[in-house]
Amino acid sequence: MVNVLCGSEGVYRSILLMGTVRENMRVAMLCFGAGLMFIFYGRYVWKYNKPDHIPGYTKREYEDTHTFSRMAGQAHILVGVGLLLLSFPLNELTPNPVFAIAALAGCLVMVALGVVRYVQAIKSRRR
């Protein structure tokens, strides 16, 4: 919050600057941006069949890359949706507690589903 002298009467008005009063706005923007990046990256891996863009991936001789890239892409999309859900209650100055709890629960469920889907993708490579 910054007080600025306005007019000749010496009236102080408060000007809200982003990041001064709403510190959680930066976290919300970071979660939103990271969520969008995960969604776009997951769609890229899934639709264009590019599992070699996943860190630590090495192609095996008899591997179904289409199935692995589909499952890994879906996992990235689920994590991205979870981060998007987390960013919504952080964006408000005084969020509704019920909405914040529901969004946090949705975020945790989506991230957990993404992790489970990625583990399934890794296990499908071992077959």
PDB file of N, CA, C and O in Angstrom, residues 17-54:
ATOM      1  N   LEU A  17      -0.662  -1.315  -5.296  1.00  0.00           N
ATOM      2  CA  LEU A  17       0.271  -1.766  -6.316  1.00  0.00           C
ATOM      3  C   LEU A  17       0.345  -3.276  -6.268  1.00  0.00           C
ATOM      4  O   LEU A  17       0.339  -3.871  -5.199  1.00  0.00           O
ATOM      5  N   MET A  18       0.407  -3.894  -7.423  1.00  0.00           N
ATOM      6  CA  MET A  18       0.447  -5.355  -7.460  1.00  0.00           C
ATOM      7  C   MET A  18       1.700  -5.856  -6.765  1.00  0.00           C
ATOM      8  O   MET A  18       2.793  -5.399  -7.017  1.00  0.00           O
ATOM      9  N   GLY A  19       1.492  -6.791  -5.884  1.00  0.00           N
ATOM     10  CA  GLY A  19       2.606  -7.396  -5.196  1.00  0.00           C
ATOM     11  C   GLY A  19       2.927  -6.763  -3.862  1.00  0.00           C
ATOM     12  O   GLY A  19       3.735  -7.287  -3.122  1.00  0.00           O
ATOM     13  N   THR A  20       2.313  -5.634  -3.524  1.00  0.00           N
ATOM     14  CA  THR A  20       2.603  -5.036  -2.233  1.00  0.00           C
ATOM     15  C   THR A  20       1.605  -5.495  -1.188  1.00  0.00           C
ATOM     16  O   THR A  20       1.986  -5.947  -0.126  1.00  0.00           O
ATOM     17  N   VAL A  21       0.325  -5.388  -1.484  1.00  0.00           N
ATOM     18  CA  VAL A  21      -0.691  -5.830  -0.541  1.00  0.00           C
ATOM     19  C   VAL A  21      -1.061  -7.280  -0.792  1.00  0.00           C
ATOM     20  O   VAL A  21      -1.267  -8.052   0.120  1.00  0.00           O
ATOM     21  N   ARG A  22      -1.100  -7.655  -2.033  1.00  0.00           N
ATOM     22  CA  ARG A  22      -1.523  -9.005  -2.399  1.00  0.00           C
ATOM     23  C   ARG A  22      -0.306  -9.844  -2.762  1.00  0.00           C
ATOM     24  O   ARG A  22      -0.035 -10.089  -3.924  1.00  0.00           O
ATOM     25  N   GLU A  23       0.411 -10.283  -1.747  1.00  0.00           N
ATOM     26  CA  GLU A  23       1.616 -11.064  -1.993  1.00  0.00           C
ATOM     27  C   GLU A  23       1.293 -12.395  -2.659  1.00  0.00           C
ATOM     28  O   GLU A  23       2.097 -12.937  -3.398  1.00  0.00           O
ATOM     29  N   ASN A  24       0.095 -12.923  -2.356  1.00  0.00           N
ATOM     30  CA  ASN A  24      -0.257 -14.221  -2.927  1.00  0.00           C
ATOM     31  C   ASN A  24      -0.596 -14.125  -4.414  1.00  0.00           C
ATOM     32  O   ASN A  24      -0.762 -15.140  -5.068  1.00  0.00           O
ATOM     33  N   MET A  25      -0.692 -12.913  -4.951  1.00  0.00           N
ATOM     34  CA  MET A  25      -0.984 -12.755  -6.372  1.00  0.00           C
ATOM     35  C   MET A  25       0.161 -13.302  -7.225  1.00  0.00           C
ATOM     36  O   MET A  25      -0.063 -13.895  -8.273  1.00  0.00           O
ATOM     37  N   ARG A  26       1.393 -13.119  -6.746  1.00  0.00           N
ATOM     38  CA  ARG A  26       2.533 -13.642  -7.494  1.00  0.00           C
ATOM     39  C   ARG A  26       2.496 -15.163  -7.549  1.00  0.00           C
ATOM     40  O   ARG A  26       2.776 -15.763  -8.587  1.00  0.00           O
ATOM     41  N   VAL A  27       2.135 -15.776  -6.439  1.00  0.00           N
ATOM     42  CA  VAL A  27       2.045 -17.236  -6.396  1.00  0.00           C
ATOM     43  C   VAL A  27       0.924 -17.712  -7.305  1.00  0.00           C
ATOM     44  O   VAL A  27       1.058 -18.718  -8.007  1.00  0.00           O
ATOM     45  N   ALA A  28      -0.201 -16.981  -7.311  1.00  0.00           N
ATOM     46  CA  ALA A  28      -1.323 -17.349  -8.182  1.00  0.00           C
ATOM     47  C   ALA A  28      -0.923 -17.255  -9.649  1.00  0.00           C
ATOM     48  O   ALA A  28      -1.253 -18.139 -10.444  1.00  0.00           O
ATOM     49  N   MET A  29      -0.201 -16.203 -10.012  1.00  0.00           N
ATOM     50  CA  MET A  29       0.232 -16.063 -11.398  1.00  0.00           C
ATOM     51  C   MET A  29       1.231 -17.147 -11.774  1.00  0.00           C
ATOM     52  O   MET A  29       1.194 -17.678 -12.888  1.00  0.00           O
ATOM     53  N   LEU A  30       2.110 -17.501 -10.844  1.00  0.00           N
ATOM     54  CA  LEU A  30       3.077 -18.565 -11.098  1.00  0.00           C
ATOM     55  C   LEU A  30       2.378 -19.905 -11.276  1.00  0.00           C
ATOM     56  O   LEU A  30       2.685 -20.667 -12.196  1.00  0.00           O
ATOM     57  N   CYS A  31       1.400 -20.212 -10.412  1.00  0.00           N
ATOM     58  CA  CYS A  31       0.652 -21.471 -10.536  1.00  0.00           C
ATOM     59  C   CYS A  31      -0.142 -21.512 -11.833  1.00  0.00           C
ATOM     60  O   CYS A  31      -0.209 -22.548 -12.493  1.00  0.00           O
ATOM     61  N   PHE A  32      -0.754 -20.395 -12.199  1.00  0.00           N
ATOM     62  CA  PHE A  32      -1.536 -20.341 -13.430  1.00  0.00           C
ATOM     63  C   PHE A  32      -0.638 -20.555 -14.648  1.00  0.00           C
ATOM     64  O   PHE A  32      -0.953 -21.347 -15.544  1.00  0.00           O
ATOM     65  N   GLY A  33       0.499 -19.874 -14.688  1.00  0.00           N
ATOM     66  CA  GLY A  33       1.417 -20.027 -15.813  1.00  0.00           C
ATOM     67  C   GLY A  33       2.006 -21.427 -15.895  1.00  0.00           C
ATOM     68  O   GLY A  33       2.104 -22.002 -16.980  1.00  0.00           O
ATOM     69  N   ALA A  34       2.385 -21.976 -14.747  1.00  0.00           N
ATOM     70  CA  ALA A  34       2.929 -23.334 -14.745  1.00  0.00           C
ATOM     71  C   ALA A  34       1.863 -24.345 -15.161  1.00  0.00           C
ATOM     72  O   ALA A  34       2.162 -25.312 -15.869  1.00  0.00           O
ATOM     73  N   GLY A  35       0.617 -24.118 -14.738  1.00  0.00           N
ATOM     74  CA  GLY A  35      -0.472 -25.003 -15.137  1.00  0.00           C
ATOM     75  C   GLY A  35      -0.695 -24.993 -16.644  1.00  0.00           C
ATOM     76  O   GLY A  35      -0.865 -26.045 -17.267  1.00  0.00           O
ATOM     77  N   LEU A  36      -0.682 -23.799 -17.224  1.00  0.00           N
ATOM     78  CA  LEU A  36      -0.841 -23.706 -18.682  1.00  0.00           C
ATOM     79  C   LEU A  36       0.321 -24.375 -19.409  1.00  0.00           C
ATOM     80  O   LEU A  36       0.113 -25.054 -20.420  1.00  0.00           O
ATOM     81  N   MET A  37       1.536 -24.200 -18.898  1.00  0.00           N
ATOM     82  CA  MET A  37       2.691 -24.836 -19.530  1.00  0.00           C
ATOM     83  C   MET A  37       2.584 -26.361 -19.464  1.00  0.00           C
ATOM     84  O   MET A  37       2.888 -27.047 -20.443  1.00  0.00           O
ATOM     85  N   PHE A  38       2.148 -26.897 -18.313  1.00  0.00           N
ATOM     86  CA  PHE A  38       1.981 -28.342 -18.196  1.00  0.00           C
ATOM     87  C   PHE A  38       0.909 -28.843 -19.165  1.00  0.00           C
ATOM     88  O   PHE A  38       1.065 -29.901 -19.778  1.00  0.00           O
ATOM     89  N   ILE A  39      -0.185 -28.096 -19.304  1.00  0.00           N
ATOM     90  CA  ILE A  39      -1.263 -28.523 -20.203  1.00  0.00           C
ATOM     91  C   ILE A  39      -0.775 -28.530 -21.656  1.00  0.00           C
ATOM     92  O   ILE A  39      -0.982 -29.496 -22.401  1.00  0.00           O
ATOM     93  N   PHE A  40      -0.101 -27.461 -22.083  1.00  0.00           N
ATOM     94  CA  PHE A  40       0.391 -27.408 -23.453  1.00  0.00           C
ATOM     95  C   PHE A  40       1.468 -28.456 -23.704  1.00  0.00           C
ATOM     96  O   PHE A  40       1.509 -29.069 -24.768  1.00  0.00           O
ATOM     97  N   TYR A  41       2.343 -28.670 -22.731  1.00  0.00           N
ATOM     98  CA  TYR A  41       3.396 -29.677 -22.872  1.00  0.00           C
ATOM     99  C   TYR A  41       2.798 -31.075 -22.941  1.00  0.00           C
ATOM    100  O   TYR A  41       3.207 -31.898 -23.762  1.00  0.00           O
ATOM    101  N   GLY A  42       1.796 -31.356 -22.106  1.00  0.00           N
ATOM    102  CA  GLY A  42       1.134 -32.655 -22.135  1.00  0.00           C
ATOM    103  C   GLY A  42       0.420 -32.905 -23.441  1.00  0.00           C
ATOM    104  O   GLY A  42       0.456 -34.014 -23.988  1.00  0.00           O
ATOM    105  N   ARG A  43      -0.234 -31.874 -23.963  1.00  0.00           N
ATOM    106  CA  ARG A  43      -0.910 -32.018 -25.258  1.00  0.00           C
ATOM    107  C   ARG A  43       0.106 -32.261 -26.376  1.00  0.00           C
ATOM    108  O   ARG A  43      -0.121 -33.069 -27.273  1.00  0.00           O
ATOM    109  N   TYR A  44       1.237 -31.582 -26.295  1.00  0.00           N
ATOM    110  CA  TYR A  44       2.291 -31.769 -27.302  1.00  0.00           C
ATOM    111  C   TYR A  44       2.821 -33.202 -27.278  1.00  0.00           C
ATOM    112  O   TYR A  44       2.965 -33.838 -28.323  1.00  0.00           O
ATOM    113  N   VAL A  45       3.112 -33.702 -26.085  1.00  0.00           N
ATOM    114  CA  VAL A  45       3.638 -35.065 -25.963  1.00  0.00           C
ATOM    115  C   VAL A  45       2.604 -36.074 -26.433  1.00  0.00           C
ATOM    116  O   VAL A  45       2.928 -37.048 -27.120  1.00  0.00           O
ATOM    117  N   TRP A  46       1.348 -35.846 -26.083  1.00  0.00           N
ATOM    118  CA  TRP A  46       0.288 -36.802 -26.397  1.00  0.00           C
ATOM    119  C   TRP A  46      -0.046 -36.791 -27.888  1.00  0.00           C
ATOM    120  O   TRP A  46      -0.040 -37.812 -28.561  1.00  0.00           O
ATOM    121  N   LYS A  47      -0.363 -35.634 -28.416  1.00  0.00           N
ATOM    122  CA  LYS A  47      -0.872 -35.553 -29.792  1.00  0.00           C
ATOM    123  C   LYS A  47       0.200 -35.762 -30.855  1.00  0.00           C
ATOM    124  O   LYS A  47      -0.074 -36.310 -31.916  1.00  0.00           O
ATOM    125  N   TYR A  48       1.411 -35.299 -30.583  1.00  0.00           N
ATOM    126  CA  TYR A  48       2.462 -35.418 -31.588  1.00  0.00           C
ATOM    127  C   TYR A  48       3.372 -36.609 -31.349  1.00  0.00           C
ATOM    128  O   TYR A  48       4.384 -36.750 -32.047  1.00  0.00           O
ATOM    129  N   ASN A  49       3.043 -37.437 -30.343  1.00  0.00           N
ATOM    130  CA  ASN A  49       3.759 -38.681 -30.069  1.00  0.00           C
ATOM    131  C   ASN A  49       5.257 -38.416 -29.890  1.00  0.00           C
ATOM    132  O   ASN A  49       6.099 -38.980 -30.581  1.00  0.00           O
ATOM    133  N   LYS A  50       5.592 -37.546 -28.944  1.00  0.00           N
ATOM    134  CA  LYS A  50       6.974 -37.145 -28.690  1.00  0.00           C
ATOM    135  C   LYS A  50       7.408 -37.501 -27.271  1.00  0.00           C
ATOM    136  O   LYS A  50       7.648 -36.631 -26.446  1.00  0.00           O
ATOM    137  N   PRO A  51       7.518 -38.783 -26.942  1.00  0.00           N
ATOM    138  CA  PRO A  51       7.944 -39.114 -25.583  1.00  0.00           C
ATOM    139  C   PRO A  51       9.410 -38.817 -25.328  1.00  0.00           C
ATOM    140  O   PRO A  51       9.846 -38.756 -24.186  1.00  0.00           O
ATOM    141  N   ASP A  52      10.190 -38.610 -26.395  1.00  0.00           N
ATOM    142  CA  ASP A  52      11.610 -38.321 -26.198  1.00  0.00           C
ATOM    143  C   ASP A  52      11.837 -36.928 -25.614  1.00  0.00           C
ATOM    144  O   ASP A  52      12.950 -36.608 -25.207  1.00  0.00           O
ATOM    145  N   HIS A  53      10.799 -36.089 -25.522  1.00  0.00           N
ATOM    146  CA  HIS A  53      10.908 -34.772 -24.894  1.00  0.00           C
ATOM    147  C   HIS A  53      10.706 -34.842 -23.384  1.00  0.00           C
ATOM    148  O   HIS A  53      10.819 -33.824 -22.712  1.00  0.00           O
ATOM    149  N   ILE A  54      10.389 -36.012 -22.862  1.00  0.00           N
ATOM    150  CA  ILE A  54      10.245 -36.188 -21.423  1.00  0.00           C
ATOM    151  C   ILE A  54      11.632 -36.458 -20.850  1.00  0.00           C
ATOM    152  O   ILE A  54      12.347 -37.326 -21.350  1.00  0.00           O
TER     153      ILE A  54
END
